[in-house]
Amino acid sequence: MKALGDLRDYAVARVVGPAALRVQRWGNQWRAWRGSGWESAYLAPPLGVAVRGKEMVARHWLAGRYANRDRKVAWITSAAPVELLHALGFFIVYPENHGAICGAARVAVDLSCEAENAGYSRDLCSYARTDLGSLFSGRTPVGRLPMPDLLFACTNICQTVLFWYRVLAHQLRVPLVLIDTPFVYFETAPEHAVAYVQRQIETSVPVLEKIAGRSLGMAKLKETGTLSREAAHLWMEIMQRNAHQPAPISVVDQFTLMAPVVEMRGEPATVDFYAAMLREVDGRIAEGVGAVKDERHRLLWDNLPIWYRLKDVAEMLGAGGAALVASTYTNAWGELADLIDPEEPFESMARTYLYPILNRGTGHKLKTMRRMIDQYSLDGVLLHSDRSCKPYSIGQLDQRDRLARETGVPALLLEADHNDSRCYSEAQVANRVAAFIETLER
Amino acid sequence: MTGIRAWGIDVGSSTTKIVGVEAGGTMCLHLLEDSEPRAEEQIVRMLQRAAAASGDQRVRPLVATGYGRKLVQQADRVVTEITCHARGAYRALGHGGTLVDVGGQDSKVIKLGPQGEVLDFAMNDKCAAGTGRFLENTCRRLGVDLERLGEVALAARDEATLSSTCTVFAESEIVSLLAHGVGVEPILKGLHRALVQRLVAMIHTVGLTPPLMLSGGVARNPAVARLLEAETGETVVVPPHPQLLGAFGAALVALESVGERPGKP
Amino acid sequence: MQPDVNVAPLPSIPRRRDLARAHHERGGLVAAVLPIHYPRALLRAFGILPMEVWGPPNVDAARAASRLQPYVCSIVRNALSFLESGGLQIADLLIVPHACDSLQGLGSVLLDFVHPAQPVLPLYLPRNPAPEGTAFLADEFRALHQRLAEVTQRTPSESELMQAILDEEVADDLLRRVHEQRPTLPLTTFDFYHLVRAREFLPLDSFVSLARAILAMPAVKSPPKIPIVLSGIVPEPMDMLRAVDELGASVIADDLACCGRRLYPAGRSRDPFMRLAESLLGGSPDSTRGSPIQDRLDHLLGLAHSTGSRGVVFHDVKFCEPELFDLPVLRRGLRDAGLPSITVEVDLNDAVSHQARTRLEAFLEMIA
């Protein structure tokens, strides 16, 4: 009976499911080609490759349903040195991405309530609450989450993930491998911090190998590193194309199109995907197509997206002729591309994973935003003050004041939360955004 | 009436209550007034009323509870609402379970053991969203009479979704719903839903042990009980005089303090 | 309500301002140190008097509102408010250890935007245990040593540093003994914390004499009425402790980040920096050090059992992620072991609210 079940799962995961997703993609592509199904008066339809991206993500989660049968599964934080795990053949799940999917599907609050009912405070990160709620209730919009054999957390995005993964480790009785990345207060990280991170990565290898049941091949690690770097490079190039006016690809689209570079970097298909996207973006530039039909204002977005209001925010801004052209968030997945050196995997990983924007000072973020304002010719900044992400949000008040004072670019603080719609006041945001756009018009 | 053996006073944020019990813990006298800013004067006056009505000039032993319990200088003992509600509910209903009390100032969920002992409790005391005041404020804004609030909400065919459970946000959300032409009834139902969901979250933090009991002034609002049943799948039991449960419990504590045991319901 | 305590007058604690002035007059520097873990001995070796800043409570918190969002905890907000209102003028330098995302943010905002008059020295606390974490922390102390040498224009010799470490270990040991002896100390909960928290700003010698004086107090015979364990970050507002006393209970052991989690054992290495690192990472389990929750639970159960406590009060500062994440597992674990617990959430600037007091009172009625 078990063999029969295995066979059925195999058939669903490898044959039927992917075929169904492919048919779905053809349908979507056909509709996109005919231009039907897109009704926005202000926004250009999404990129054609978007349907392919959607299929990649869907395939990933489909495979995830049955991953526990024949693969070792790792749950990992978004900016962890995933190359190691890829090279060791782990099936990788990003609880943060899962949280975002729940947010976009507007089930995050329901799931959060499950966690809150179990005693988790509403003051905790809404990704963590969403995922814990999903774990406690077994409910998820992706069908089924494979349970982890390994938890892999890197503190370079926040300390929150450490506390969160400690809960998971306790709950699931699964080993937690921690890569602790000292916060970079100044321009560069001290050498002893690099050495500390490198030592942790190196000593994690035998632990990971034991769980994976195989040893780490250096050739495979190099290959993964190369692919990871290529994908990040292409992603960076795509974002940089937005220096053109009108900007060909909205940040709102970037928020969803970044999924592969976050969760599938290190895989060949990801490189192909971004190569195709770059071609399409270049096509848009050649035709003079912008993401916002009548682009009059070019804005910067800081912090995580408001997952449950992505489209509304885009429409709201589009109606005022405002395009979201660049964001510190999507940029974070491309800006470190050059640091990855497949020839020196451990040391370069240590440096790469020390330097995400979230592991650097508030002044560094200001500098980054100022550079982006110049590079992308921006005339306004939206700072999402995200109740659930303190490391990203602390410093925004000073950043706002300094931007306005030193660059003359107005900046608006929007109080919300990336996943918890209860912290979002529709009317307030609409009013503030409308008033902000009015300032830009003057 | 001279059979009164013990007294309880519950100085709440919305109302002040006095209860007298006779031997065996049967409630035989009660007074209820809206709480006034000069609480101490009101307490003196109400105690005089109690003395006049009962013929017991001393009004002792007296146990005080509620938000203003420390202001009752006449009290022999001061006990929290948690203990008093538990005592009152057990005497009134004769069983344990989960008691939800929605007061004006805070709301609480108390898990009672089979003998009426407090096993655990949760209080919502920082946020107005789970309290009677939440409904009171918004019904004023919607121009609905407080007494009819529940009826009107239950009569609604549709239900507006209020995404915010924060009172401040909810108020601005209501304004915007009204501006979009949504009717008063669906908004009211949505409001009740928000309140009840808040309560259910608290119930889960202590763990739901049936039966579910509801007390406090809000217990007179039929919509809260019905929605609570719908959200938990449990039948809601409302004790007689749900608003007096705290004062009743205080009187029972006073009765115990003179060595008498309350009987069964 | 506890007649047999406080018969003898309490040792008096000098005021911070006077201590700072006296220290300055002797030519030393004063460091304002933010929570939680830092190498006291290293500062002392440079003749620096560390004065810790836990909040403080009841400052005009509005000062921080122009730089920090409302969802940042009051410990961090108050520290910034206090600094911006001139409260830290007596300090010659600021040490900002890394304890959580909010303190990280504060350190960064101080360095990049506030630019206070004093130098700001951040310090990262490793979350990975030995040996990598200890080695890193030793390096971090070496780097701090270098910065302190720049700031103070002096460099203690290695033997001076080692002596400072050994002296501090004596004080640490006394503090641990004071904590262990507390069930029989003739002190109310309020007075206990009033005295032991002087460790946060007293010069070494003064603290050693104080600790010895506490240990020499006559023991109380009758056991406390309702013994409880207190867990959390900091016992502020201190009125909460008064409430504990008034309600007839007594905190008999604690798992507070600022107290019980800083009973550091002595290090083992001969290298002074390694020795300091071993000591700092050797304290009891702490959420901000990333300790596994099971370790914390075991520690709490151990504290409760060894002292015969009837319940645990989690006294948490609102928005404190490190503590709030562990809370449900800890409470469940305690409940399974038959130990009731309660959470009281506080803001440093709120006087103990009626509600918090009621909650505590009801809990004590429940466990009495």
Short mmCIF file of N, CA and C in Angstrom, two decimals, chain A residues 127-189:
data_model
loop_
_atom_site.label_atom_id
_atom_site.label_comp_id
_atom_site.label_asym_id
_atom_site.label_seq_id
_atom_site.Cartn_x
_atom_site.Cartn_y
_atom_site.Cartn_z
N TYR A 127 5.37 37.78 10.24
CA TYR A 127 5.79 36.57 9.50
C TYR A 127 5.85 35.39 10.47
N ALA A 128 6.48 35.63 11.59
CA ALA A 128 6.64 34.55 12.56
C ALA A 128 5.27 34.07 13.04
N ARG A 129 4.38 35.03 13.32
CA ARG A 129 3.05 34.64 13.79
C ARG A 129 2.30 33.86 12.72
N THR A 130 2.41 34.34 11.47
CA THR A 130 1.72 33.66 10.38
C THR A 130 2.21 32.22 10.26
N ASP A 131 3.52 32.05 10.27
CA ASP A 131 4.06 30.71 10.06
C ASP A 131 3.83 29.80 11.26
N LEU A 132 3.94 30.36 12.46
CA LEU A 132 3.66 29.52 13.63
C LEU A 132 2.19 29.11 13.61
N GLY A 133 1.33 30.04 13.22
CA GLY A 133 -0.10 29.74 13.14
C GLY A 133 -0.36 28.65 12.11
N SER A 134 0.36 28.72 11.01
CA SER A 134 0.22 27.70 9.98
C SER A 134 0.69 26.35 10.50
N LEU A 135 1.77 26.37 11.23
CA LEU A 135 2.31 25.13 11.81
C LEU A 135 1.32 24.52 12.82
N PHE A 136 0.76 25.39 13.67
CA PHE A 136 -0.15 24.88 14.71
C PHE A 136 -1.45 24.36 14.11
N SER A 137 -1.92 25.02 13.06
CA SER A 137 -3.24 24.66 12.53
C SER A 137 -3.15 23.71 11.35
N GLY A 138 -1.96 23.59 10.77
CA GLY A 138 -1.82 22.75 9.57
C GLY A 138 -2.39 23.40 8.32
N ARG A 139 -2.84 24.65 8.43
CA ARG A 139 -3.43 25.31 7.26
C ARG A 139 -2.37 26.11 6.51
N THR A 140 -2.37 26.00 5.19
CA THR A 140 -1.47 26.80 4.37
C THR A 140 -2.04 26.92 2.97
N PRO A 141 -1.86 28.06 2.33
CA PRO A 141 -2.34 28.19 0.95
C PRO A 141 -1.50 27.40 -0.04
N VAL A 142 -0.36 26.84 0.36
CA VAL A 142 0.46 26.10 -0.61
C VAL A 142 0.19 24.60 -0.58
N GLY A 143 -0.88 24.20 0.09
CA GLY A 143 -1.24 22.80 0.09
C GLY A 143 -0.70 22.06 1.29
N ARG A 144 0.62 21.87 1.29
CA ARG A 144 1.22 21.23 2.46
C ARG A 144 2.68 21.64 2.55
N LEU A 145 3.11 21.94 3.75
CA LEU A 145 4.52 22.31 3.95
C LEU A 145 5.29 21.08 4.36
N PRO A 146 6.40 20.80 3.69
CA PRO A 146 7.20 19.66 4.16
C PRO A 146 7.85 19.99 5.49
N MET A 147 7.88 19.04 6.39
CA MET A 147 8.47 19.27 7.71
C MET A 147 10.00 19.25 7.60
N PRO A 148 10.65 20.06 8.43
CA PRO A 148 12.11 20.17 8.28
C PRO A 148 12.88 19.04 8.97
N ASP A 149 14.03 18.71 8.36
CA ASP A 149 15.02 17.86 9.04
C ASP A 149 16.09 18.74 9.66
N LEU A 150 16.10 20.00 9.21
CA LEU A 150 17.12 20.93 9.65
C LEU A 150 16.53 22.34 9.66
N LEU A 151 16.92 23.12 10.67
CA LEU A 151 16.58 24.54 10.69
C LEU A 151 17.89 25.30 10.54
N PHE A 152 17.89 26.27 9.66
CA PHE A 152 19.14 26.97 9.34
C PHE A 152 18.84 28.46 9.41
N ALA A 153 19.38 29.13 10.43
CA ALA A 153 19.04 30.54 10.62
C ALA A 153 20.29 31.40 10.58
N CYS A 154 20.17 32.53 9.94
CA CYS A 154 21.26 33.48 9.87
C CYS A 154 20.74 34.82 10.38
N THR A 155 21.45 35.41 11.34
CA THR A 155 20.93 36.62 12.00
C THR A 155 21.20 37.90 11.21
N ASN A 156 21.61 37.76 9.94
CA ASN A 156 21.95 38.98 9.20
C ASN A 156 20.74 39.79 8.75
N ILE A 157 19.54 39.30 9.00
CA ILE A 157 18.37 40.12 8.70
C ILE A 157 17.71 40.64 9.98
N CYS A 158 17.82 39.90 11.04
CA CYS A 158 17.29 40.34 12.33
C CYS A 158 17.62 39.30 13.38
N GLN A 159 17.45 39.69 14.64
CA GLN A 159 17.57 38.72 15.72
C GLN A 159 16.27 37.95 15.85
N THR A 160 15.20 38.54 15.31
CA THR A 160 13.88 37.90 15.39
C THR A 160 13.95 36.46 14.90
N VAL A 161 14.65 36.23 13.78
CA VAL A 161 14.68 34.88 13.24
C VAL A 161 15.29 33.89 14.23
N LEU A 162 16.22 34.37 15.03
CA LEU A 162 16.83 33.46 16.01
C LEU A 162 15.78 33.01 17.03
N PHE A 163 15.03 33.99 17.56
CA PHE A 163 14.00 33.64 18.56
C PHE A 163 12.94 32.75 17.93
N TRP A 164 12.55 33.11 16.73
CA TRP A 164 11.53 32.37 15.98
C TRP A 164 11.99 30.92 15.76
N TYR A 165 13.23 30.76 15.27
CA TYR A 165 13.72 29.41 14.98
C TYR A 165 13.98 28.61 16.26
N ARG A 166 14.25 29.32 17.35
CA ARG A 166 14.36 28.61 18.63
C ARG A 166 13.02 27.97 18.98
N VAL A 167 11.94 28.72 18.72
CA VAL A 167 10.61 28.17 18.97
C VAL A 167 10.38 26.95 18.09
N LEU A 168 10.73 27.09 16.79
CA LEU A 168 10.55 25.96 15.87
C LEU A 168 11.37 24.75 16.33
N ALA A 169 12.61 25.01 16.71
CA ALA A 169 13.48 23.91 17.13
C ALA A 169 12.88 23.19 18.33
N HIS A 170 12.31 23.98 19.24
CA HIS A 170 11.72 23.38 20.44
C HIS A 170 10.47 22.58 20.07
N GLN A 171 9.65 23.20 19.25
CA GLN A 171 8.37 22.61 18.88
C GLN A 171 8.56 21.32 18.07
N LEU A 172 9.48 21.39 17.10
CA LEU A 172 9.62 20.28 16.15
C LEU A 172 10.74 19.32 16.54
N ARG A 173 11.50 19.68 17.57
CA ARG A 173 12.64 18.85 18.00
C ARG A 173 13.56 18.55 16.82
N VAL A 174 13.97 19.60 16.15
CA VAL A 174 14.82 19.48 14.97
C VAL A 174 16.08 20.30 15.25
N PRO A 175 17.25 19.83 14.78
CA PRO A 175 18.47 20.61 15.05
C PRO A 175 18.43 21.99 14.36
N LEU A 176 18.96 22.96 15.07
CA LEU A 176 19.05 24.32 14.52
C LEU A 176 20.51 24.67 14.32
N VAL A 177 20.86 24.98 13.09
CA VAL A 177 22.22 25.48 12.82
C VAL A 177 22.12 26.99 12.68
N LEU A 178 22.93 27.66 13.47
CA LEU A 178 22.86 29.12 13.51
C LEU A 178 24.12 29.72 12.91
N ILE A 179 23.93 30.65 11.99
CA ILE A 179 25.07 31.44 11.52
C ILE A 179 24.82 32.85 12.06
N ASP A 180 25.62 33.21 13.03
CA ASP A 180 25.46 34.49 13.70
C ASP A 180 26.36 35.52 13.03
N THR A 181 25.76 36.59 12.54
CA THR A 181 26.52 37.58 11.78
C THR A 181 26.54 38.91 12.53
N PRO A 182 27.64 39.24 13.18
CA PRO A 182 27.70 40.48 13.95
C PRO A 182 27.27 41.70 13.13
N PHE A 183 26.44 42.52 13.73
CA PHE A 183 25.92 43.72 13.07
C PHE A 183 27.08 44.64 12.70
N VAL A 184 27.01 45.18 11.49
CA VAL A 184 28.09 46.04 11.00
C VAL A 184 27.73 47.50 11.29
N TYR A 185 28.25 48.04 12.37
CA TYR A 185 27.91 49.41 12.76
C TYR A 185 28.62 50.44 11.88
N PHE A 186 29.84 50.09 11.44
CA PHE A 186 30.64 51.07 10.70
C PHE A 186 30.75 50.67 9.23
N GLU A 187 31.61 51.38 8.52
CA GLU A 187 31.75 51.18 7.08
C GLU A 187 32.05 49.71 6.71
N THR A 188 32.98 49.12 7.42
CA THR A 188 33.32 47.73 7.12
C THR A 188 33.24 46.90 8.39
N ALA A 189 33.04 45.62 8.17
CA ALA A 189 33.00 44.71 9.32
C ALA A 189 34.42 44.44 9.77
#
